[in-house]
Amino acid sequence: MSSIKNRKKITIQSFIQKKSKKKKITVLTAYDYFIASLLDNAGIDAILVGDSASNVIHGHASTIPITMDIMVAHTAAVARGTSKALLIADMPFLSYQPSIETAILNAGRFLKEGNAEAVKMEGGIEMFDTIKRVIEIGIPVMGHIGLTPQSIHKFGGPKIQGKKEKSKTYLMESALALEEAGCFAIVLELLESDIATEISEKLQTTATIGIGAGVNCDGQVLVTNDMIGLRDENFKPKFLREYANISPIISDAVEKYIEDVANANFPSEDESY
Ligand code: KIV
């Protein structure tokens, strides 16, 4: 890994360059200053302030309850810890679906108040007009198709998309529409690998970022809390690789602290004034 000072700032153009050179794009989520600075220093290409904050930070069962105000606050914190990575903010449920004007005003808040450089919106071909207009006024947009968690009740659970011909056609048409609208990237979530591969090959100027969509996407994204073991033990989808498990490390540290305080072993003389 090169020193952070020598690394180039990642922009939406970097995504397109990487895709054309067949270099994989790396994306992880962050919701706070400190984790963001760890990801940035490690050399991640982009940090997504995902509405998965609703689940992994706020303890909700879905991404539906999280609000604009909370997402903007997380984005501003992440921005303070990010210098080289592209900073993408996830637009929460009902912050962009009601009208183009709502979408522009809320996407703009992420840039003005959160210091984001791009926003992400869920939805396929039906979101074409909204996404196109937001991009036209100067806000880069990452699309998101496949299993879109804000529509979890419509899907009836985390079902793999692109199994049937009708679903494949919808996914391909949506990916092409989002490219035409000007999206610099599209998240492909929980897709059969063959359709994710076809979409990745077909798109010329839009990078595909997979999560549960196979190895042939132009890049990959994971929820950071999930890949470092900060999650419910029973949440273990097949696509998730656990790169570390810090939950027992935190539990151990807390148990030792409780014991030390209870036994008057903390603070020591050296730790006192
Ligand atoms: O909210 C999120 O973290 C996401 C990623 C899983 C792509 O949308």
PDB file of C-alpha atoms and ligand atoms in Angstrom:
ATOM      1  CA  MET A   1       0.000   0.000   0.000  1.00  0.00           C
ATOM      2  CA  SER A   2       1.410   3.419  -0.988  1.00  0.00           C
ATOM      3  CA  SER A   3       1.437   6.237   1.575  1.00  0.00           C
ATOM      4  CA  ILE A   4      -1.851   8.126   1.680  1.00  0.00           C
ATOM      5  CA  LYS A   5      -0.062  11.386   0.744  1.00  0.00           C
ATOM      6  CA  ASN A   6       1.142   9.907  -2.570  1.00  0.00           C
ATOM      7  CA  ARG A   7      -2.202   8.421  -3.515  1.00  0.00           C
ATOM      8  CA  LYS A   8      -4.455  10.141  -6.022  1.00  0.00           C
ATOM      9  CA  LYS A   9      -7.887  11.380  -5.005  1.00  0.00           C
ATOM     10  CA  ILE A  10     -10.537   8.974  -6.297  1.00  0.00           C
ATOM     11  CA  THR A  11     -13.258  10.623  -8.384  1.00  0.00           C
ATOM     12  CA  ILE A  12     -16.137   9.281 -10.444  1.00  0.00           C
ATOM     13  CA  GLN A  13     -13.754   9.442 -13.432  1.00  0.00           C
ATOM     14  CA  SER A  14     -11.433   7.019 -11.586  1.00  0.00           C
ATOM     15  CA  PHE A  15     -14.299   4.508 -11.560  1.00  0.00           C
ATOM     16  CA  ILE A  16     -14.677   4.748 -15.337  1.00  0.00           C
ATOM     17  CA  GLN A  17     -10.889   4.528 -15.870  1.00  0.00           C
ATOM     18  CA  LYS A  18     -10.632   1.486 -13.616  1.00  0.00           C
ATOM     19  CA  LYS A  19     -13.466  -0.232 -15.467  1.00  0.00           C
ATOM     20  CA  SER A  20     -11.848   0.434 -18.847  1.00  0.00           C
ATOM     21  CA  LYS A  21      -8.493  -0.904 -17.596  1.00  0.00           C
ATOM     22  CA  LYS A  22     -10.242  -3.913 -16.002  1.00  0.00           C
ATOM     23  CA  LYS A  23      -8.949  -2.933 -12.542  1.00  0.00           C
ATOM     24  CA  LYS A  24     -11.300  -3.917  -9.730  1.00  0.00           C
ATOM     25  CA  ILE A  25     -12.975  -1.169  -7.676  1.00  0.00           C
ATOM     26  CA  THR A  26     -13.139  -1.533  -3.894  1.00  0.00           C
ATOM     27  CA  VAL A  27     -16.004  -0.111  -1.831  1.00  0.00           C
ATOM     28  CA  LEU A  28     -16.879  -0.485   1.862  1.00  0.00           C
ATOM     29  CA  THR A  29     -19.413   1.233   4.090  1.00  0.00           C
ATOM     30  CA  ALA A  30     -18.674   3.587   6.997  1.00  0.00           C
ATOM     31  CA  TYR A  31     -20.896   5.572   9.306  1.00  0.00           C
ATOM     32  CA  ASP A  32     -18.420   7.420  11.542  1.00  0.00           C
ATOM     33  CA  TYR A  33     -15.206   9.425  11.465  1.00  0.00           C
ATOM     34  CA  PHE A  34     -12.794   6.841  12.870  1.00  0.00           C
ATOM     35  CA  ILE A  35     -13.759   3.834  10.733  1.00  0.00           C
ATOM     36  CA  ALA A  36     -13.804   6.134   7.685  1.00  0.00           C
ATOM     37  CA  SER A  37     -10.215   7.221   8.361  1.00  0.00           C
ATOM     38  CA  LEU A  38      -9.124   3.569   8.762  1.00  0.00           C
ATOM     39  CA  LEU A  39     -10.705   2.626   5.412  1.00  0.00           C
ATOM     40  CA  ASP A  40      -9.269   5.708   3.703  1.00  0.00           C
ATOM     41  CA  ASN A  41      -5.747   5.089   5.062  1.00  0.00           C
ATOM     42  CA  ALA A  42      -5.937   1.445   3.965  1.00  0.00           C
ATOM     43  CA  GLY A  43      -6.547   2.570   0.373  1.00  0.00           C
ATOM     44  CA  ILE A  44     -10.219   1.863  -0.281  1.00  0.00           C
ATOM     45  CA  ASP A  45     -11.513   3.429  -3.534  1.00  0.00           C
ATOM     46  CA  ALA A  46     -14.883   4.565  -2.219  1.00  0.00           C
ATOM     47  CA  ILE A  47     -16.720   4.821   1.073  1.00  0.00           C
ATOM     48  CA  LEU A  48     -20.472   4.392   1.020  1.00  0.00           C
ATOM     49  CA  VAL A  49     -22.427   5.856   3.916  1.00  0.00           C
ATOM     50  CA  GLY A  50     -25.036   3.147   3.482  1.00  0.00           C
ATOM     51  CA  ASP A  51     -28.576   3.278   4.786  1.00  0.00           C
ATOM     52  CA  SER A  52     -27.503  -0.086   6.255  1.00  0.00           C
ATOM     53  CA  ALA A  53     -26.674   2.263   9.181  1.00  0.00           C
ATOM     54  CA  SER A  54     -30.353   1.716   9.994  1.00  0.00           C
ATOM     55  CA  ASN A  55     -29.577  -1.969  10.751  1.00  0.00           C
ATOM     56  CA  VAL A  56     -25.968  -2.085  11.900  1.00  0.00           C
ATOM     57  CA  ILE A  57     -25.766   1.198  13.830  1.00  0.00           C
ATOM     58  CA  HIS A  58     -29.336   1.925  14.922  1.00  0.00           C
ATOM     59  CA  GLY A  59     -30.538  -1.658  15.433  1.00  0.00           C
ATOM     60  CA  HIS A  60     -33.590  -1.537  13.144  1.00  0.00           C
ATOM     61  CA  ALA A  61     -34.766  -4.666  11.307  1.00  0.00           C
ATOM     62  CA  SER A  62     -34.641  -2.911   7.908  1.00  0.00           C
ATOM     63  CA  THR A  63     -33.272   0.177   6.170  1.00  0.00           C
ATOM     64  CA  ILE A  64     -36.749   1.729   5.998  1.00  0.00           C
ATOM     65  CA  PRO A  65     -36.827   3.781   9.239  1.00  0.00           C
ATOM     66  CA  ILE A  66     -33.599   5.791   8.849  1.00  0.00           C
ATOM     67  CA  THR A  67     -34.128   9.501   8.101  1.00  0.00           C
ATOM     68  CA  MET A  68     -32.389  12.174   6.030  1.00  0.00           C
ATOM     69  CA  ASP A  69     -31.217  14.056   9.145  1.00  0.00           C
ATOM     70  CA  ILE A  70     -29.531  10.944  10.570  1.00  0.00           C
ATOM     71  CA  MET A  71     -27.953  10.010   7.220  1.00  0.00           C
ATOM     72  CA  VAL A  72     -26.637  13.561   6.719  1.00  0.00           C
ATOM     73  CA  ALA A  73     -25.076  13.508  10.213  1.00  0.00           C
ATOM     74  CA  HIS A  74     -23.354  10.151   9.494  1.00  0.00           C
ATOM     75  CA  THR A  75     -22.138  11.467   6.129  1.00  0.00           C
ATOM     76  CA  ALA A  76     -20.646  14.624   7.656  1.00  0.00           C
ATOM     77  CA  ALA A  77     -18.789  12.513  10.257  1.00  0.00           C
ATOM     78  CA  VAL A  78     -17.448  10.141   7.574  1.00  0.00           C
ATOM     79  CA  ALA A  79     -16.373  13.105   5.413  1.00  0.00           C
ATOM     80  CA  ARG A  80     -14.158  14.382   8.253  1.00  0.00           C
ATOM     81  CA  GLY A  81     -12.251  11.075   8.164  1.00  0.00           C
ATOM     82  CA  THR A  82     -12.002  10.770   4.378  1.00  0.00           C
ATOM     83  CA  SER A  83      -9.437  12.420   2.118  1.00  0.00           C
ATOM     84  CA  LYS A  84      -8.715  10.151  -0.878  1.00  0.00           C
ATOM     85  CA  ALA A  85     -11.712   7.836  -1.210  1.00  0.00           C
ATOM     86  CA  LEU A  86     -14.805   8.880  -3.152  1.00  0.00           C
ATOM     87  CA  LEU A  87     -17.550   9.632  -0.628  1.00  0.00           C
ATOM     88  CA  ILE A  88     -21.009   8.352  -1.595  1.00  0.00           C
ATOM     89  CA  ALA A  89     -24.109   8.958   0.545  1.00  0.00           C
ATOM     90  CA  ASP A  90     -27.085   6.614   0.395  1.00  0.00           C
ATOM     91  CA  MET A  91     -30.454   8.297  -0.043  1.00  0.00           C
ATOM     92  CA  PRO A  92     -32.907   6.882   2.513  1.00  0.00           C
ATOM     93  CA  PHE A  93     -36.408   5.586   1.834  1.00  0.00           C
ATOM     94  CA  LEU A  94     -38.832   8.344   0.702  1.00  0.00           C
ATOM     95  CA  SER A  95     -36.069  10.950   0.307  1.00  0.00           C
ATOM     96  CA  TYR A  96     -36.133  10.643  -3.519  1.00  0.00           C
ATOM     97  CA  GLN A  97     -39.126   8.536  -4.607  1.00  0.00           C
ATOM     98  CA  PRO A  98     -41.937  11.120  -4.154  1.00  0.00           C
ATOM     99  CA  SER A  99     -40.793  13.602  -6.857  1.00  0.00           C
ATOM    100  CA  ILE A 100     -37.811  14.861  -8.848  1.00  0.00           C
ATOM    101  CA  GLU A 101     -37.809  18.038  -6.730  1.00  0.00           C
ATOM    102  CA  THR A 102     -37.626  16.024  -3.488  1.00  0.00           C
ATOM    103  CA  ALA A 103     -34.760  13.997  -4.931  1.00  0.00           C
ATOM    104  CA  ILE A 104     -32.795  17.093  -5.979  1.00  0.00           C
ATOM    105  CA  LEU A 105     -33.280  18.866  -2.641  1.00  0.00           C
ATOM    106  CA  ASN A 106     -32.279  15.827  -0.587  1.00  0.00           C
ATOM    107  CA  ALA A 107     -29.363  14.827  -2.827  1.00  0.00           C
ATOM    108  CA  GLY A 108     -28.196  18.438  -2.574  1.00  0.00           C
ATOM    109  CA  ARG A 109     -28.306  18.291   1.234  1.00  0.00           C
ATOM    110  CA  PHE A 110     -25.802  15.416   1.167  1.00  0.00           C
ATOM    111  CA  LEU A 111     -23.373  17.585  -0.815  1.00  0.00           C
ATOM    112  CA  LYS A 112     -24.016  20.852   1.040  1.00  0.00           C
ATOM    113  CA  GLU A 113     -24.286  19.574   4.630  1.00  0.00           C
ATOM    114  CA  GLY A 114     -22.606  16.166   4.473  1.00  0.00           C
ATOM    115  CA  ASN A 115     -19.703  16.912   2.097  1.00  0.00           C
ATOM    116  CA  ALA A 116     -20.582  13.859  -0.010  1.00  0.00           C
ATOM    117  CA  GLU A 117     -19.337  13.696  -3.599  1.00  0.00           C
ATOM    118  CA  ALA A 118     -22.075  11.428  -4.942  1.00  0.00           C
ATOM    119  CA  VAL A 119     -25.360   9.865  -3.850  1.00  0.00           C
ATOM    120  CA  LYS A 120     -26.856   6.406  -4.280  1.00  0.00           C
ATOM    121  CA  MET A 121     -30.489   5.682  -5.149  1.00  0.00           C
ATOM    122  CA  GLU A 122     -32.256   2.339  -5.349  1.00  0.00           C
ATOM    123  CA  GLY A 123     -34.428   1.388  -8.315  1.00  0.00           C
ATOM    124  CA  GLY A 124     -34.238   0.485 -11.987  1.00  0.00           C
ATOM    125  CA  ILE A 125     -35.741   1.823 -15.200  1.00  0.00           C
ATOM    126  CA  GLU A 126     -38.669   3.357 -13.271  1.00  0.00           C
ATOM    127  CA  MET A 127     -36.213   5.799 -11.629  1.00  0.00           C
ATOM    128  CA  PHE A 128     -34.789   6.989 -14.983  1.00  0.00           C
ATOM    129  CA  ASP A 129     -36.284  10.525 -15.037  1.00  0.00           C
ATOM    130  CA  THR A 130     -35.384  11.276 -11.416  1.00  0.00           C
ATOM    131  CA  ILE A 131     -31.815   9.992 -11.642  1.00  0.00           C
ATOM    132  CA  LYS A 132     -31.202  11.712 -15.003  1.00  0.00           C
ATOM    133  CA  ARG A 133     -32.333  15.088 -13.645  1.00  0.00           C
ATOM    134  CA  VAL A 134     -30.243  14.799 -10.450  1.00  0.00           C
ATOM    135  CA  ILE A 135     -27.176  14.011 -12.583  1.00  0.00           C
ATOM    136  CA  GLU A 136     -27.994  16.856 -15.001  1.00  0.00           C
ATOM    137  CA  ILE A 137     -27.880  19.401 -12.192  1.00  0.00           C
ATOM    138  CA  GLY A 138     -24.390  18.181 -11.263  1.00  0.00           C
ATOM    139  CA  ILE A 139     -24.804  15.496  -8.595  1.00  0.00           C
ATOM    140  CA  PRO A 140     -23.171  12.149  -9.490  1.00  0.00           C
ATOM    141  CA  VAL A 141     -25.459   9.174  -8.871  1.00  0.00           C
ATOM    142  CA  MET A 142     -24.711   5.518  -8.158  1.00  0.00           C
ATOM    143  CA  GLY A 143     -27.674   3.293  -9.025  1.00  0.00           C
ATOM    144  CA  HIS A 144     -28.704   0.155  -7.124  1.00  0.00           C
ATOM    145  CA  ILE A 145     -30.649  -2.760  -8.635  1.00  0.00           C
ATOM    146  CA  GLY A 146     -31.349  -6.388  -7.777  1.00  0.00           C
ATOM    147  CA  LEU A 147     -32.410  -6.932  -4.189  1.00  0.00           C
ATOM    148  CA  THR A 148     -33.052  -3.330  -3.172  1.00  0.00           C
ATOM    149  CA  PRO A 149     -33.458  -3.382   0.621  1.00  0.00           C
ATOM    150  CA  GLN A 150     -35.864  -0.402   0.777  1.00  0.00           C
ATOM    151  CA  SER A 151     -38.357  -2.639  -1.112  1.00  0.00           C
ATOM    152  CA  ILE A 152     -37.785  -5.675   1.113  1.00  0.00           C
ATOM    153  CA  HIS A 153     -41.529  -6.079   1.775  1.00  0.00           C
ATOM    154  CA  LYS A 154     -42.220  -6.205  -1.965  1.00  0.00           C
ATOM    155  CA  PHE A 155     -39.638  -9.003  -2.388  1.00  0.00           C
ATOM    156  CA  GLY A 156     -40.843 -10.849   0.725  1.00  0.00           C
ATOM    157  CA  GLY A 157     -37.267 -11.342   2.001  1.00  0.00           C
ATOM    158  CA  PRO A 158     -33.686 -11.401   0.706  1.00  0.00           C
ATOM    159  CA  LYS A 159     -34.448 -13.349  -2.499  1.00  0.00           C
ATOM    160  CA  ILE A 160     -31.829 -13.825  -5.237  1.00  0.00           C
ATOM    161  CA  GLN A 161     -32.772 -11.754  -8.293  1.00  0.00           C
ATOM    162  CA  GLY A 162     -32.312 -12.634 -11.975  1.00  0.00           C
ATOM    163  CA  LYS A 163     -33.361 -16.275 -11.794  1.00  0.00           C
ATOM    164  CA  LYS A 164     -36.292 -16.025 -14.194  1.00  0.00           C
ATOM    165  CA  GLU A 165     -36.239 -14.616 -17.741  1.00  0.00           C
ATOM    166  CA  LYS A 166     -38.606 -11.752 -16.794  1.00  0.00           C
ATOM    167  CA  SER A 167     -36.346 -10.714 -13.920  1.00  0.00           C
ATOM    168  CA  LYS A 168     -33.210 -10.955 -16.116  1.00  0.00           C
ATOM    169  CA  THR A 169     -34.855  -8.731 -18.760  1.00  0.00           C
ATOM    170  CA  TYR A 170     -35.882  -6.160 -16.139  1.00  0.00           C
ATOM    171  CA  LEU A 171     -32.370  -6.104 -14.644  1.00  0.00           C
ATOM    172  CA  MET A 172     -30.647  -5.677 -18.029  1.00  0.00           C
ATOM    173  CA  GLU A 173     -33.117  -2.977 -19.171  1.00  0.00           C
ATOM    174  CA  SER A 174     -32.683  -1.187 -15.858  1.00  0.00           C
ATOM    175  CA  ALA A 175     -28.867  -1.314 -15.993  1.00  0.00           C
ATOM    176  CA  LEU A 176     -28.902   0.110 -19.544  1.00  0.00           C
ATOM    177  CA  ALA A 177     -31.384   2.828 -18.539  1.00  0.00           C
ATOM    178  CA  LEU A 178     -29.234   3.823 -15.550  1.00  0.00           C
ATOM    179  CA  GLU A 179     -26.178   4.001 -17.810  1.00  0.00           C
ATOM    180  CA  GLU A 180     -28.138   6.191 -20.233  1.00  0.00           C
ATOM    181  CA  ALA A 181     -29.241   8.407 -17.320  1.00  0.00           C
ATOM    182  CA  GLY A 182     -25.530   8.911 -16.545  1.00  0.00           C
ATOM    183  CA  CYS A 183     -24.882   6.822 -13.419  1.00  0.00           C
ATOM    184  CA  PHE A 184     -21.131   6.418 -12.855  1.00  0.00           C
ATOM    185  CA  ALA A 185     -21.731   3.088 -11.083  1.00  0.00           C
ATOM    186  CA  ILE A 186     -24.516   0.669 -10.189  1.00  0.00           C
ATOM    187  CA  VAL A 187     -24.676  -1.618  -7.163  1.00  0.00           C
ATOM    188  CA  LEU A 188     -25.814  -5.119  -8.174  1.00  0.00           C
ATOM    189  CA  GLU A 189     -27.187  -6.766  -5.026  1.00  0.00           C
ATOM    190  CA  LEU A 190     -28.007 -10.488  -4.715  1.00  0.00           C
ATOM    191  CA  LEU A 191     -27.992 -11.338  -8.421  1.00  0.00           C
ATOM    192  CA  GLU A 192     -27.365 -14.606 -10.189  1.00  0.00           C
ATOM    193  CA  SER A 193     -23.728 -14.378 -11.318  1.00  0.00           C
ATOM    194  CA  ASP A 194     -24.539 -14.960 -15.007  1.00  0.00           C
ATOM    195  CA  ILE A 195     -26.801 -11.909 -15.339  1.00  0.00           C
ATOM    196  CA  ALA A 196     -24.375  -9.787 -13.241  1.00  0.00           C
ATOM    197  CA  THR A 197     -21.596 -10.817 -15.666  1.00  0.00           C
ATOM    198  CA  GLU A 198     -23.744  -9.995 -18.712  1.00  0.00           C
ATOM    199  CA  ILE A 199     -24.620  -6.563 -17.311  1.00  0.00           C
ATOM    200  CA  SER A 200     -20.976  -5.839 -16.392  1.00  0.00           C
ATOM    201  CA  GLU A 201     -19.855  -6.715 -19.929  1.00  0.00           C
ATOM    202  CA  LYS A 202     -22.651  -4.769 -21.616  1.00  0.00           C
ATOM    203  CA  LEU A 203     -22.167  -1.482 -19.729  1.00  0.00           C
ATOM    204  CA  GLN A 204     -19.480   0.732 -21.260  1.00  0.00           C
ATOM    205  CA  THR A 205     -19.226   3.768 -18.996  1.00  0.00           C
ATOM    206  CA  THR A 206     -20.906   2.604 -15.803  1.00  0.00           C
ATOM    207  CA  ALA A 207     -19.056   0.392 -13.335  1.00  0.00           C
ATOM    208  CA  THR A 208     -20.916  -2.469 -11.659  1.00  0.00           C
ATOM    209  CA  ILE A 209     -20.271  -2.907  -7.951  1.00  0.00           C
ATOM    210  CA  GLY A 210     -21.438  -6.284  -6.703  1.00  0.00           C
ATOM    211  CA  ILE A 211     -22.644  -7.550  -3.352  1.00  0.00           C
ATOM    212  CA  GLY A 212     -23.673 -11.169  -3.686  1.00  0.00           C
ATOM    213  CA  ALA A 213     -23.391 -10.869  -7.481  1.00  0.00           C
ATOM    214  CA  GLY A 214     -20.276 -12.916  -8.275  1.00  0.00           C
ATOM    215  CA  VAL A 215     -16.691 -12.116  -9.150  1.00  0.00           C
ATOM    216  CA  ASN A 216     -17.211 -10.627 -12.619  1.00  0.00           C
ATOM    217  CA  CYS A 217     -18.556  -7.263 -11.457  1.00  0.00           C
ATOM    218  CA  ASP A 218     -16.214  -4.293 -11.956  1.00  0.00           C
ATOM    219  CA  GLY A 219     -15.892  -3.968  -8.188  1.00  0.00           C
ATOM    220  CA  GLN A 220     -17.242  -5.217  -4.882  1.00  0.00           C
ATOM    221  CA  VAL A 221     -18.912  -3.665  -1.847  1.00  0.00           C
ATOM    222  CA  LEU A 222     -19.498  -5.080   1.633  1.00  0.00           C
ATOM    223  CA  VAL A 223     -21.011  -3.648   4.792  1.00  0.00           C
ATOM    224  CA  THR A 224     -17.913  -3.072   6.941  1.00  0.00           C
ATOM    225  CA  ASN A 225     -19.598  -4.109  10.199  1.00  0.00           C
ATOM    226  CA  ASP A 226     -20.544  -7.448   8.601  1.00  0.00           C
ATOM    227  CA  MET A 227     -17.033  -8.196   7.294  1.00  0.00           C
ATOM    228  CA  ILE A 228     -15.363  -7.433  10.649  1.00  0.00           C
ATOM    229  CA  GLY A 229     -17.818  -9.462  12.733  1.00  0.00           C
ATOM    230  CA  LEU A 230     -19.734  -6.546  14.263  1.00  0.00           C
ATOM    231  CA  ARG A 231     -23.107  -8.112  13.517  1.00  0.00           C
ATOM    232  CA  ASP A 232     -25.697 -10.573  14.806  1.00  0.00           C
ATOM    233  CA  GLU A 233     -24.173 -14.049  14.933  1.00  0.00           C
ATOM    234  CA  ASN A 234     -27.084 -15.528  12.958  1.00  0.00           C
ATOM    235  CA  PHE A 235     -26.641 -13.105  10.027  1.00  0.00           C
ATOM    236  CA  LYS A 236     -24.315 -15.022   7.696  1.00  0.00           C
ATOM    237  CA  PRO A 237     -25.377 -14.800   4.035  1.00  0.00           C
ATOM    238  CA  LYS A 238     -23.371 -16.946   1.601  1.00  0.00           C
ATOM    239  CA  PHE A 239     -21.764 -13.906  -0.086  1.00  0.00           C
ATOM    240  CA  LEU A 240     -20.331 -12.532   3.160  1.00  0.00           C
ATOM    241  CA  ARG A 241     -16.640 -13.208   3.807  1.00  0.00           C
ATOM    242  CA  GLU A 242     -15.664 -12.403   7.385  1.00  0.00           C
ATOM    243  CA  TYR A 243     -12.212 -10.803   7.171  1.00  0.00           C
ATOM    244  CA  ALA A 244     -11.996 -10.329  10.940  1.00  0.00           C
ATOM    245  CA  ASN A 245     -14.119 -10.964  13.991  1.00  0.00           C
ATOM    246  CA  ILE A 246     -13.683  -8.137  16.451  1.00  0.00           C
ATOM    247  CA  SER A 247     -16.773  -8.866  18.586  1.00  0.00           C
ATOM    248  CA  PRO A 248     -14.960 -11.280  20.962  1.00  0.00           C
ATOM    249  CA  ILE A 249     -12.026  -8.837  21.204  1.00  0.00           C
ATOM    250  CA  ILE A 250     -14.372  -6.063  22.359  1.00  0.00           C
ATOM    251  CA  SER A 251     -16.218  -8.388  24.748  1.00  0.00           C
ATOM    252  CA  ASP A 252     -12.903  -9.553  26.263  1.00  0.00           C
ATOM    253  CA  ALA A 253     -11.671  -5.993  26.727  1.00  0.00           C
ATOM    254  CA  VAL A 254     -14.929  -4.930  28.401  1.00  0.00           C
ATOM    255  CA  GLU A 255     -14.950  -7.958  30.723  1.00  0.00           C
ATOM    256  CA  LYS A 256     -11.318  -7.256  31.754  1.00  0.00           C
ATOM    257  CA  TYR A 257     -12.152  -3.590  32.392  1.00  0.00           C
ATOM    258  CA  ILE A 258     -15.164  -4.516  34.561  1.00  0.00           C
ATOM    259  CA  GLU A 259     -13.008  -6.928  36.544  1.00  0.00           C
ATOM    260  CA  ASP A 260     -10.165  -4.418  36.985  1.00  0.00           C
ATOM    261  CA  VAL A 261     -12.485  -1.647  38.160  1.00  0.00           C
ATOM    262  CA  ALA A 262     -14.344  -4.021  40.506  1.00  0.00           C
ATOM    263  CA  ASN A 263     -11.022  -5.178  42.041  1.00  0.00           C
ATOM    264  CA  ALA A 264      -9.533  -1.668  42.218  1.00  0.00           C
ATOM    265  CA  ASN A 265      -6.848  -2.707  39.688  1.00  0.00           C
ATOM    266  CA  PHE A 266      -7.675   0.246  37.466  1.00  0.00           C
ATOM    267  CA  PRO A 267      -6.407   2.928  37.465  1.00  0.00           C
ATOM    268  CA  SER A 268      -2.893   2.096  38.697  1.00  0.00           C
ATOM    269  CA  GLU A 269      -0.552   4.662  40.217  1.00  0.00           C
ATOM    270  CA  ASP A 270       1.016   5.188  36.764  1.00  0.00           C
ATOM    271  CA  GLU A 271      -2.417   5.932  35.348  1.00  0.00           C
ATOM    272  CA  SER A 272      -3.209   8.464  38.098  1.00  0.00           C
ATOM    273  CA  TYR A 273      -2.168  12.139  38.644  1.00  0.00           C
TER     274      TYR A 273
HETATM  275  O1  KIV B   1     -26.795   0.433   2.591  1.00  0.00           O
HETATM  276  C1  KIV B   1     -25.815  -0.216   2.187  1.00  0.00           C
HETATM  277  O2  KIV B   1     -24.856  -0.484   2.922  1.00  0.00           O
HETATM  278  C2  KIV B   1     -25.828  -0.658   0.801  1.00  0.00           C
HETATM  279  C3  KIV B   1     -24.762  -1.591   0.362  1.00  0.00           C
HETATM  280  C4  KIV B   1     -25.008  -2.964   0.867  1.00  0.00           C
HETATM  281  C5  KIV B   1     -24.591  -1.574  -1.108  1.00  0.00           C
HETATM  282  O3  KIV B   1     -26.695  -0.294   0.072  1.00  0.00           O
END
